[in-house]
Structures are given as C-alpha cells and as structure tokens.
Coordinates of C-alpha atoms in Angstrom, one line a residue:
M196 CA 24.5 19.9 9.2
T197 CA 27.8 19.2 10.3
D198 CA 29.2 16.3 9.5
N199 CA 31.9 15.2 6.5
F200 CA 30.5 13.4 3.8
S201 CA 29.4 14.3 0.4
T202 CA 27.3 16.5 -0.5
A203 CA 27.4 15.1 -4.1
L204 CA 26.4 11.5 -2.8
R205 CA 23.5 9.1 -4.1
L206 CA 22.3 5.8 -3.3
S207 CA 20.8 3.4 -5.6
K208 CA 19.6 0.0 -5.6
P209 CA 17.4 -1.0 -8.2
A210 CA 14.7 -2.7 -6.7
L211 CA 13.5 -6.3 -9.2
E212 CA 10.8 -7.6 -11.4
S213 CA 10.2 -10.8 -12.1
E214 CA 7.8 -13.7 -13.0
H215 CA 9.1 -15.5 -10.3
G216 CA 9.4 -15.8 -6.9
I217 CA 12.1 -13.4 -5.0
V218 CA 13.1 -13.2 -2.2
A219 CA 14.1 -9.6 -0.6
A220 CA 17.1 -9.8 2.2
Q221 CA 19.3 -7.4 4.4
H222 CA 21.8 -10.0 3.3
R223 CA 21.9 -10.9 -0.3
R224 CA 23.8 -14.6 0.1
A225 CA 20.4 -15.1 2.7
A226 CA 18.3 -13.9 0.1
E227 CA 19.9 -16.3 -2.6
V228 CA 18.6 -20.0 -0.7
G229 CA 15.5 -17.9 -0.1
A230 CA 15.1 -17.7 -3.9
A231 CA 17.1 -22.0 -4.6
V232 CA 14.1 -23.7 -1.9
L233 CA 11.5 -21.5 -4.4
A234 CA 13.4 -23.1 -7.3
R235 CA 13.2 -25.7 -6.3
G236 CA 9.4 -26.2 -6.0
G237 CA 9.1 -24.7 -2.5
D238 CA 6.7 -23.0 -1.3
A239 CA 7.3 -19.0 0.5
V240 CA 7.1 -20.2 4.2
D241 CA 9.5 -23.6 3.1
A242 CA 12.1 -20.3 1.7
A243 CA 11.4 -18.2 4.5
I244 CA 12.5 -21.0 7.2
A245 CA 15.6 -21.6 4.8
T246 CA 15.9 -17.8 4.7
S247 CA 15.8 -17.3 8.3
F248 CA 18.9 -19.8 9.1
A249 CA 20.7 -18.9 7.3
L250 CA 19.8 -15.1 8.2
G251 CA 21.3 -15.9 11.8
V252 CA 24.5 -17.5 10.2
L253 CA 25.6 -15.0 7.6
E254 CA 24.8 -11.5 10.2
P255 CA 24.3 -13.3 13.1
W256 CA 24.6 -9.3 15.7
M257 CA 20.6 -8.9 14.1
S258 CA 18.8 -12.2 15.1
G259 CA 19.6 -15.9 15.4
L260 CA 18.7 -19.5 16.9
G261 CA 18.9 -17.0 19.9
G262 CA 16.7 -14.3 19.3
G263 CA 13.0 -14.2 18.8
G264 CA 10.3 -12.5 16.1
A265 CA 6.8 -12.8 14.1
M266 CA 5.9 -12.8 10.2
V267 CA 2.6 -12.4 9.1
L268 CA 1.7 -14.5 6.2
W269 CA -0.6 -14.2 2.9
R270 CA -1.8 -18.2 1.6
A271 CA -3.6 -17.0 -2.1
R272 CA -5.3 -19.9 -2.3
E273 CA -7.0 -19.7 0.2
Q274 CA -7.2 -15.8 0.1
R275 CA -6.5 -15.0 3.8
A276 CA -3.7 -13.8 5.4
S277 CA -1.8 -15.7 8.8
V278 CA 0.5 -14.6 12.0
I279 CA 2.4 -16.5 13.2
D280 CA 3.4 -15.2 16.5
F281 CA 7.7 -16.4 18.2
G282 CA 8.4 -13.5 20.7
M283 CA 10.3 -13.9 23.4
R284 CA 9.2 -13.4 27.2
A285 CA 10.8 -13.1 30.3
P286 CA 11.8 -16.6 32.6
A287 CA 9.3 -18.4 34.6
S288 CA 12.0 -18.1 37.5
L289 CA 13.3 -13.9 36.9
D290 CA 13.9 -11.9 41.2
L291 CA 13.7 -8.8 40.7
R292 CA 15.8 -8.6 43.5
D293 CA 19.0 -9.6 40.4
Y294 CA 18.4 -5.5 38.7
P295 CA 18.6 -3.0 41.8
L296 CA 18.9 0.0 39.8
S297 CA 21.9 2.0 40.2
G298 CA 20.3 6.1 40.8
R299 CA 23.0 6.4 38.0
G300 CA 20.4 8.0 35.7
I301 CA 19.8 6.6 32.1
A302 CA 20.3 2.7 30.6
S303 CA 23.7 2.8 28.0
D304 CA 21.8 1.0 25.0
L305 CA 18.5 1.6 23.4
F306 CA 16.1 2.5 25.9
P307 CA 15.8 5.2 28.3
W308 CA 14.9 3.1 31.1
A309 CA 16.6 4.0 35.0
H310 CA 20.1 2.8 34.5
V311 CA 20.4 -1.3 35.8
V312 CA 23.4 -2.0 38.9
E313 CA 26.1 -3.3 36.4
D314 CA 23.6 -3.3 33.4
R315 CA 22.5 -6.8 33.8
N316 CA 19.2 -6.6 31.7
I317 CA 20.7 -5.1 28.6
V318 CA 24.3 -7.5 28.5
G319 CA 25.3 -10.6 29.8
P320 CA 23.3 -13.8 31.9
L321 CA 20.6 -12.2 33.3
S322 CA 19.5 -10.0 30.2
V323 CA 18.2 -13.2 28.7
A324 CA 14.5 -14.2 27.8
V325 CA 12.9 -17.4 26.9
P326 CA 14.1 -17.1 22.4
G327 CA 11.4 -17.8 20.2
T328 CA 13.3 -17.6 16.7
V329 CA 13.1 -21.3 16.2
D330 CA 9.9 -22.7 17.6
G331 CA 8.7 -20.0 15.2
M332 CA 10.7 -21.9 12.5
R333 CA 8.8 -25.4 13.4
V334 CA 5.3 -24.0 13.7
A335 CA 5.4 -22.4 9.8
H336 CA 7.0 -25.4 8.4
E337 CA 3.9 -28.0 10.4
R338 CA 1.5 -25.4 9.0
F339 CA 2.3 -24.5 6.0
A340 CA 5.7 -25.8 4.7
T341 CA 6.4 -28.1 1.5
L342 CA 10.0 -29.9 1.9
P343 CA 11.4 -31.4 4.5
W344 CA 12.9 -29.1 7.5
A345 CA 16.2 -31.4 7.8
E346 CA 16.7 -30.0 3.8
L347 CA 15.7 -25.9 4.9
L348 CA 18.0 -26.1 7.8
A349 CA 21.2 -27.3 5.2
P350 CA 22.3 -24.6 3.6
A351 CA 21.8 -22.7 7.0
V352 CA 24.5 -25.8 7.8
Q353 CA 27.1 -25.1 4.8
L354 CA 27.0 -21.5 5.4
A355 CA 28.3 -21.7 9.2
D356 CA 30.7 -24.2 8.0
E357 CA 31.7 -22.1 6.2
G358 CA 32.7 -19.4 8.3
L359 CA 31.9 -16.1 9.6
L360 CA 33.4 -14.3 6.4
V361 CA 34.5 -10.5 7.5
D362 CA 34.6 -6.9 5.0
W363 CA 33.8 -3.7 6.0
F364 CA 30.8 -4.0 7.2
A365 CA 31.1 -6.5 8.9
T366 CA 34.0 -5.1 11.1
E367 CA 32.3 -2.0 11.5
N368 CA 29.3 -3.9 13.8
I369 CA 31.4 -6.1 15.4
A370 CA 33.8 -3.3 16.2
G371 CA 30.3 -1.3 17.8
G372 CA 30.3 -4.4 20.4
A373 CA 33.9 -5.5 20.6
A374 CA 34.0 -3.7 23.9
D375 CA 31.1 -5.9 25.7
L376 CA 32.1 -9.3 23.2
R377 CA 35.6 -9.1 25.0
R378 CA 33.4 -9.7 28.6
Y379 CA 32.7 -13.2 27.2
P380 CA 35.1 -15.9 26.4
A381 CA 32.8 -17.4 23.5
S382 CA 31.9 -14.4 22.2
A383 CA 34.9 -13.4 21.7
E384 CA 36.0 -16.8 20.4
S385 CA 33.7 -15.9 18.0
F386 CA 33.9 -12.4 16.9
L387 CA 37.3 -11.2 17.9
V388 CA 40.6 -11.9 16.8
D389 CA 43.7 -11.2 19.3
G390 CA 40.0 -9.1 21.7
L391 CA 39.9 -7.1 18.2
P392 CA 37.3 -6.3 15.6
P393 CA 39.0 -8.4 12.7
V394 CA 40.1 -6.3 9.8
P395 CA 39.5 -7.8 5.9
G396 CA 42.6 -8.2 3.5
W397 CA 43.5 -6.6 1.1
S398 CA 44.7 -8.0 -1.4
A399 CA 41.6 -9.0 -4.0
R400 CA 42.7 -13.0 -3.4
T401 CA 42.5 -12.9 0.4
Q402 CA 40.2 -14.0 3.0
V403 CA 39.4 -13.3 6.6
R404 CA 37.1 -15.7 7.6
L405 CA 36.0 -16.2 11.6
P406 CA 35.4 -20.0 12.6
Q407 CA 31.7 -20.9 13.2
K408 CA 31.8 -24.9 13.5
K409 CA 30.1 -24.5 17.3
L410 CA 27.4 -22.6 15.0
A411 CA 27.1 -25.6 12.9
R412 CA 26.4 -28.7 15.3
T413 CA 23.9 -26.9 16.5
L414 CA 22.8 -26.5 13.2
T415 CA 23.2 -30.0 12.4
R416 CA 22.0 -31.2 15.3
L417 CA 18.4 -29.8 15.1
A418 CA 17.9 -30.2 11.2
S419 CA 18.6 -34.1 12.4
A420 CA 16.3 -34.0 16.0
G421 CA 14.3 -31.6 14.5
A422 CA 13.7 -27.7 16.8
R423 CA 12.0 -28.5 19.9
D424 CA 15.3 -30.4 20.5
F425 CA 16.3 -26.8 21.4
Y426 CA 13.3 -26.4 24.3
E427 CA 12.7 -30.2 25.1
G428 CA 15.5 -32.1 24.6
A429 CA 18.8 -33.3 25.0
L430 CA 19.8 -29.0 23.7
A431 CA 17.6 -27.5 26.1
R432 CA 19.4 -28.7 28.7
E433 CA 23.0 -28.3 27.3
I434 CA 20.9 -24.5 26.6
A435 CA 19.9 -24.5 30.2
A436 CA 23.5 -25.8 31.8
Q437 CA 25.1 -23.4 30.3
M438 CA 22.7 -20.0 31.1
Q439 CA 22.6 -21.5 34.8
A440 CA 26.3 -22.0 35.4
A441 CA 26.6 -18.4 33.4
G442 CA 24.5 -17.0 36.8
G443 CA 21.2 -15.8 34.5
R444 CA 17.7 -17.5 35.1
L445 CA 16.9 -19.3 32.1
S446 CA 15.8 -23.0 32.7
Q447 CA 14.5 -26.1 31.3
A448 CA 11.5 -25.9 32.1
D449 CA 11.4 -22.0 30.6
L450 CA 12.8 -23.7 27.1
A451 CA 9.6 -26.7 27.4
G452 CA 7.7 -24.4 28.5
F453 CA 7.8 -21.8 24.9
R454 CA 5.9 -22.6 21.6
A455 CA 5.4 -19.9 19.4
R456 CA 1.8 -19.7 18.3
E457 CA -0.1 -18.7 15.1
A458 CA -2.8 -15.5 15.7
D459 CA -5.4 -14.0 13.5
P460 CA -4.0 -10.7 11.8
L461 CA -5.0 -7.5 13.6
V462 CA -6.8 -5.8 10.2
I463 CA -6.4 -2.7 9.1
D464 CA -8.4 -0.3 6.6
Y465 CA -6.4 2.5 5.1
R466 CA -7.9 4.2 2.3
G467 CA -9.3 1.6 0.5
A468 CA -6.8 -0.1 1.5
R469 CA -6.2 -3.5 3.9
V470 CA -3.4 -4.3 6.4
Y471 CA -2.9 -7.2 8.0
A472 CA -0.7 -6.8 10.8
T473 CA 0.8 -8.3 13.7
P474 CA -1.4 -7.6 16.6
E475 CA -1.1 -7.1 20.1
L476 CA 2.7 -7.0 21.5
T477 CA 4.1 -5.4 18.0
A478 CA 4.3 -2.0 16.6
G479 CA 1.0 -3.9 15.1
P480 CA -1.5 -1.9 17.3
T481 CA 0.8 1.7 16.8
L482 CA 0.6 1.4 12.9
A483 CA -2.6 1.0 13.5
H484 CA -3.1 4.0 15.2
A485 CA -0.4 6.0 13.1
L486 CA -2.6 5.2 10.2
R487 CA -6.4 6.6 11.8
E488 CA -4.9 10.1 12.7
L489 CA -2.7 10.7 9.0
A490 CA -6.1 9.0 7.4
P491 CA -8.0 12.8 8.1
R492 CA -4.9 14.9 7.6
F493 CA -4.4 14.4 4.1
T494 CA -5.9 14.8 0.8
P495 CA -2.8 12.8 -1.6
G496 CA -1.9 14.2 -5.1
P497 CA 0.8 12.7 -7.8
A498 CA 3.6 12.3 -5.5
P499 CA 3.6 13.4 -1.5
D500 CA 5.0 17.1 -1.3
A501 CA 5.2 19.8 2.7
A502 CA 1.3 18.5 3.7
A503 CA 2.0 14.7 3.5
Y504 CA 5.2 14.9 5.8
V505 CA 3.9 17.4 8.0
A506 CA 1.2 14.9 8.5
Y507 CA 3.3 11.7 8.3
A508 CA 5.1 13.8 11.3
Q509 CA 1.5 14.5 13.2
A510 CA 0.3 10.7 12.5
M511 CA 3.9 9.7 14.3
Q512 CA 3.6 11.5 17.5
A513 CA 0.2 10.9 17.5
A514 CA 1.0 7.2 17.6
Y515 CA 3.7 7.7 20.3
A516 CA 2.5 8.8 22.8
L517 CA -0.7 6.4 23.1
R518 CA 2.1 4.0 23.1
L519 CA 4.2 5.3 25.5
N520 CA 1.3 6.3 27.4
R521 CA -0.5 2.8 27.2
M522 CA 1.8 -0.1 26.1
G523 CA 4.6 1.0 28.0
D524 CA 7.5 1.9 25.7
V525 CA 9.0 4.8 26.9
D526 CA 9.9 7.9 25.1
G527 CA 13.6 8.3 23.9
G528 CA 15.3 8.0 20.3
R529 CA 17.8 5.2 20.1
A530 CA 18.2 3.1 17.1
P531 CA 20.5 1.4 15.7
G532 CA 19.2 -1.3 12.6
C533 CA 19.5 -4.3 15.5
T534 CA 16.6 -6.6 13.6
T535 CA 16.9 -8.2 10.4
H536 CA 13.7 -8.5 8.0
F537 CA 13.5 -10.3 5.1
C538 CA 10.0 -10.5 2.3
V539 CA 8.9 -13.2 0.4
V540 CA 6.3 -14.2 -3.1
D541 CA 6.4 -17.5 -4.5
A542 CA 5.1 -18.1 -8.1
H543 CA 1.5 -19.0 -6.3
G544 CA 0.8 -15.5 -4.9
N545 CA 1.6 -16.6 -1.7
I546 CA 3.9 -14.1 0.9
A547 CA 6.3 -14.0 3.9
A548 CA 7.0 -10.8 5.7
V549 CA 9.5 -12.1 8.5
T550 CA 10.9 -10.1 11.4
Q551 CA 13.6 -11.6 14.3
T552 CA 15.6 -9.6 16.6
L553 CA 18.6 -10.4 19.2
L554 CA 17.4 -7.0 20.0
S555 CA 20.4 -5.0 20.3
V556 CA 23.7 -5.2 18.2
F557 CA 24.7 -9.0 19.4
G558 CA 21.7 -9.5 21.8
S559 CA 22.6 -9.9 25.8
R560 CA 26.6 -10.1 23.7
Y561 CA 26.4 -13.4 25.3
T562 CA 27.5 -16.8 23.4
L563 CA 27.1 -19.9 25.4
P564 CA 30.6 -21.7 25.0
E565 CA 29.0 -25.3 23.3
S566 CA 26.9 -24.8 21.3
G567 CA 28.1 -21.2 20.3
V568 CA 24.4 -19.9 20.0
L569 CA 24.0 -15.5 20.6
M570 CA 21.3 -15.5 22.7
N571 CA 19.1 -12.3 23.4
N572 CA 18.7 -10.0 25.4
G573 CA 15.5 -9.0 25.8
I574 CA 15.0 -8.5 29.3
M575 CA 15.6 -4.1 28.2
W576 CA 12.6 -4.4 26.4
F577 CA 10.9 -4.7 29.6
D578 CA 11.0 -1.0 31.9
P579 CA 13.2 -2.2 35.4
E580 CA 11.4 0.2 37.3
P581 CA 8.1 -1.1 39.1
G582 CA 4.3 -0.6 39.0
R583 CA 4.9 1.0 35.1
A584 CA 2.6 0.0 31.8
N585 CA 5.8 -2.2 30.9
S586 CA 7.8 -3.2 33.6
L587 CA 10.2 -6.4 34.5
G588 CA 8.0 -9.4 35.6
P589 CA 8.9 -12.9 35.7
G590 CA 7.2 -15.2 32.9
K591 CA 6.1 -11.8 30.7
R592 CA 5.7 -11.2 27.2
C593 CA 7.8 -8.5 25.7
L594 CA 6.7 -4.8 24.7
T595 CA 8.9 -5.4 21.0
N596 CA 9.4 -2.4 17.7
Y597 CA 8.9 -5.7 14.9
C598 CA 6.3 -4.0 12.1
P599 CA 5.6 -6.8 9.6
I600 CA 2.8 -6.2 8.0
V601 CA 1.4 -7.9 4.0
A602 CA -1.9 -5.2 2.7
E603 CA -4.1 -5.4 -0.4
A604 CA -4.4 -1.5 -2.2
R605 CA -4.8 -0.9 -6.0
G606 CA -4.6 -4.4 -7.4
A607 CA -1.5 -4.5 -6.1
R608 CA -0.5 -7.2 -3.1
F609 CA 2.6 -5.9 -1.4
A610 CA 4.5 -6.9 2.1
L611 CA 7.3 -4.7 4.0
G612 CA 8.8 -4.6 7.5
A613 CA 12.1 -3.4 8.5
S614 CA 15.4 -3.5 11.7
G615 CA 16.1 -0.2 13.3
G616 CA 14.0 -0.1 17.1
R617 CA 11.6 2.5 16.8
R618 CA 12.2 3.9 13.7
I619 CA 10.2 1.0 11.6
L620 CA 7.4 1.6 12.8
P621 CA 7.5 5.6 10.2
A622 CA 9.1 3.1 7.4
V623 CA 6.8 1.5 6.9
M624 CA 3.6 3.6 6.9
Q625 CA 5.3 5.4 5.0
L626 CA 6.4 3.0 2.7
L627 CA 3.0 2.1 2.7
S628 CA 1.2 5.2 2.3
F629 CA 3.4 5.7 -0.7
V630 CA 2.6 3.0 -2.3
A631 CA -1.2 2.8 -1.7
D632 CA -1.2 6.9 -1.7
F633 CA 0.5 7.9 -4.3
G634 CA 0.6 4.5 -6.1
M635 CA 4.3 4.4 -6.7
S636 CA 5.9 1.3 -7.8
L637 CA 8.5 -0.6 -5.2
D638 CA 11.1 1.3 -6.7
E639 CA 9.9 3.9 -6.5
A640 CA 8.6 3.5 -2.8
F641 CA 11.9 2.1 -1.4
H642 CA 13.9 6.0 -3.5
A643 CA 11.4 7.5 -1.8
P644 CA 12.5 10.0 0.7
R645 CA 11.3 9.4 4.5
I646 CA 11.2 10.8 7.8
D647 CA 11.5 10.3 11.8
A648 CA 9.3 10.7 14.1
S649 CA 9.3 7.8 16.4
E650 CA 12.2 10.3 18.9
G651 CA 10.3 12.4 20.9
A652 CA 9.2 16.2 19.7
L653 CA 11.8 15.2 17.3
V654 CA 11.2 15.8 13.8
I655 CA 14.6 13.9 11.4
G656 CA 13.6 15.2 7.4
D657 CA 16.0 13.0 4.5
A658 CA 18.7 15.9 2.8
Q659 CA 17.3 14.0 0.5
L660 CA 13.7 15.9 0.3
P661 CA 12.6 19.1 -1.4
E662 CA 13.8 22.4 -0.1
A663 CA 10.1 23.0 0.8
V664 CA 9.1 20.3 3.1
H665 CA 12.7 21.3 5.3
V666 CA 10.4 23.7 5.8
A667 CA 7.4 23.1 7.1
L668 CA 9.1 20.6 9.0
S669 CA 11.5 23.2 10.4
A670 CA 8.3 25.0 11.0
R671 CA 6.0 22.7 12.1
F672 CA 8.6 20.3 14.2
D673 CA 12.2 20.5 16.3
Y674 CA 14.1 19.4 13.9
V675 CA 17.3 18.5 12.0
Q676 CA 18.1 16.5 8.7
A677 CA 19.8 13.8 8.8
R678 CA 21.9 12.1 5.1
R679 CA 20.8 8.6 4.2
Q680 CA 23.3 6.0 4.5
T681 CA 24.4 2.5 5.2
L682 CA 25.7 3.2 8.8
P683 CA 24.1 3.9 11.6
F684 CA 20.8 3.6 9.0
K685 CA 18.5 7.2 10.5
F686 CA 15.4 6.0 8.5
A687 CA 15.6 2.1 9.1
C688 CA 16.2 -0.4 6.9
P689 CA 13.6 -2.1 5.0
S690 CA 12.8 -4.7 2.3
G691 CA 9.4 -5.2 0.7
V692 CA 8.3 -7.1 -2.0
L693 CA 4.5 -6.6 -3.9
R694 CA 3.3 -8.7 -6.2
L695 CA 1.2 -7.1 -9.3
G696 CA -1.4 -9.6 -11.4
T697 CA 1.3 -11.7 -11.7
R698 CA 4.2 -10.0 -12.1
N699 CA 6.2 -9.9 -8.6
A700 CA 9.0 -6.8 -7.7
G701 CA 10.8 -6.7 -4.7
A702 CA 13.4 -4.4 -3.1
S703 CA 16.8 -3.8 0.2
E704 CA 16.8 -0.5 2.0
P705 CA 19.2 1.6 -0.8
G706 CA 21.5 2.0 1.8
A707 CA 21.6 -1.6 2.5
P708 CA 25.2 -2.7 2.0
W709 CA 24.6 -6.7 1.6
G710 CA 20.6 -6.4 0.9
E711 CA 19.1 -7.1 -2.3
A712 CA 16.1 -9.2 -3.5
V713 CA 17.1 -12.4 -5.5
S714 CA 14.7 -14.6 -8.4
A715 CA 14.1 -17.5 -8.0
A716 CA 15.1 -17.5 -11.7

C-alpha cells in the first residue's frame, strides 16, 4: 500500500448506551440539539426535525434547505414502519437543449456520465433540482410530531446566528469545493475569505466563524410562516426569482407543485430478520437484491470470516449489476462523503433513520444571494444521454443512492444509514449482517472492518482485515486495500441506533471527527 499514513494508527469511538433516548449524527452539536428535544419530552420525530435543520447549518455542504432525502420511521405504539420520501425531482420546465454533450469524455464529479458543456448538469443554477427537505420535515411534523414547528427550528436559527465555526475539518471540506464556490458571489461570501478557504486560528482562545445571517433570517421566516412558505409563499417567490435571474429553470410552479409523501416501506426478510427500507428510486430495492444474493452464499459462524467477506463482495456486485441494467445508475466509483445521515431512538422505542443530501459536496455550489440557501445539484443524478433508463427529463424523480433502514433481529430493533454516495449500500448491508448474522453489539459492528464493492469489478478492503480475508478477496476479485480514515471515507460514514428491551445504544463512524451519539440525559 502506497501512502503516507501510520500503520499503527487505530480509530475508536465507543458506542453510547442509555436508558434514555439517543441521537446519533455526523455532527455532535446537531445530535445535542436532537437529544435536548428528547429531554424536553419530544418524540423521535420531533428530535429528527430539529436535528435535520441543525445539520443544514452545521454541515452545510452535506445537506440543508436546498436538498432532499428520505426517512424511515418506526412507531412503537402502532408497531408499524413508515417512510417519508422527500426526494428531489427535475424542474418541469427543464430543457434538454441546456445540456449539450461536449464529446470530451466523462464528467468531473460523482458519476461518469458523458461530459456536458460547462458541466451545466453538475455546477451552477442549471444543475438544481426541486428541493424536498423542508416539505419532508413538514409531513413528518404534521403526522407524528408533538412539539411546535417554531420550537424545533429555533436551535438552527441560533446556530446560524452564531456563524459557522471553522476548524481543520471544516477547512478541508471547504477547500475541496473552493474552486467552484469562487464562481458564485454568494457562495464565496458564505464560505471563503478573500477567495480562499478559511483557516482556523492556532491559539486555543481563537475562534474563526463564517457569518450565516442570511440563512438565519430564512430559518426565522420558516419558523414563523411555516414550511410551505418555502414552496408557495414569499420565500418561494424569492427563490424562484433568484434562480431564474441566474439562468436556472426552477420556477414558482415547480416549488408549489412539490409535495413530500408518506409511503409504505419496502419490507425485506433476511434470515429471520425483517428490514424496513425506502422503496422505488433509492438504494432500498438494491439492498433487497443484495440480501437475497447474500443469504445462500455463506453460513454465519462466531464472527465474519473470509467466506463471509467474499459473499459480501459477490452479493454487492450482483446487486449493483442489476441496478446498472434496470435502474439506470452507472458503473463507477466516485463516491465521497456527500450526504448526511442520522438516527434517533426515544425512550418509548420510536425510531427515525434520516438521510438528507445536496448530492455533491456543496451541491450545485450555487448559494441564493438573498436567502443564503445553498442549492442541490440533483440534475447530476440523471444520465445526460437520451434513451437510457435514467435519462434526464422534465419533472422526473431523481434516482438516489441513500439507504436509511429500520430492522428487527435477535430481539433488537435498530436503525442504520450512511453518507458516501454508492458506498452507502455496502456499509448498510454489512452493518446489518454484523448485527443480524453475528449478534454483534452496535459498538462491535461499527468497529468491525468492512469492504466496499460498489466500483464495478474492484473490491476495496479495510487494511485492518485479517490476512486470510485479504488473501481470499485477492484470489477472487480485482482487490486493493485502503485505510479507514477521516477524509475521504473509503467505506462510507454510517450512524445508527439500537433498542433492546428498554435500553438504547447509538454509534457513529469512528473515523468521523464531528460525529457522535448523544443521550437525552
């Protein structure tokens, strides 16, 4: 392995256990916001809404008001699962002539589509799909919440008023998008200093913050006017006008016509476990196929061995082959951590698994000048070549990679999900297997080494796997080793919660410097 890193370095982050509710998220302060809601007597959905808006402020390059996603819920009293789909869709007025192919090979971001002139499907106003996060939270609030909407948005308003705290991890994320952020004045104003990534202070008493006053005002308005103001009110008119003025296609009609929806989950049975996943244009159906492929391929023993990891790779590759042919995703391995995922369990056993995204890191890189909202680049989910399963078209729903789940196995109920593009599904599948097949605790599962097989023929294995596993994978696949590290996440960035009896547990990816599970007490 050719790299510069210490071979002795080990990443560890103990899972949290508590009799109280727990929020596990990619940012500690967002998890604290959700845990505080639980401590005030809020439902898991109340905590999920507050956590969602807080994450959009604290981790703005991953998700926010301008993005979309999905949540899987378990309602303890009714003993039923439910899905709220707030995925993005293409504007109805999208014009295919805006996206001419350049003939210059493949695109420069997550998916190796044919290259479009000026990367119009990847960056800038023409890459923006209709955002769904705000309406998704509205549906969740109307159906299940117990606390007032404004109360749940108040922590996000306060965090935006404080400004974005710059540390080394923030600097590293911003640096990765700086070249494109500089193209748009409002984005440069929000995330750069004199056109360059901000640098944290060296002194222990020094704080560097990026102002988020415009976003604070927008959140304040949403708190008072309600979620549909984003789609039908003054805020919607402002968003549409700014998008149109910048050359985008997103219109007032697109916003007004958007509705998140509650749906039945995709139910998957696997070796006595039951999994509730997102249906349709998500990674849920691909997970179902992967688990069907996995079940007959190995017999679980005391711990995952070489045969188990070979079976994981085979099942993933078979599932992705089906996805490529039928659902329209494409072969390729560009999958940075460009989403956020969090899970909530409350003291009554209600559970929420929520994934939300802007698609790429910083989405379209285009920030609305007046509202401070960073917009998604959901158009990149579509193949720009016509006549394909997932070809770009007006009003079409986006085919996504997110895979939040709630599952039941060995007397426990647990929720999982991850960020990381196409690497999400392999992480979720293996963590599910670790718990369901091997009886691991959440702590054991999150520290167990994983592989990734989302890049076509290539299989990537954690360098910490036993030598026998490396040998077996090398014999069967085009195989490389990679270290489990902070950035980029080679094996996705998961979060999860688990409930056994009346006791809860929560965990976040050991390599994620901001991620944490926080208890309500």
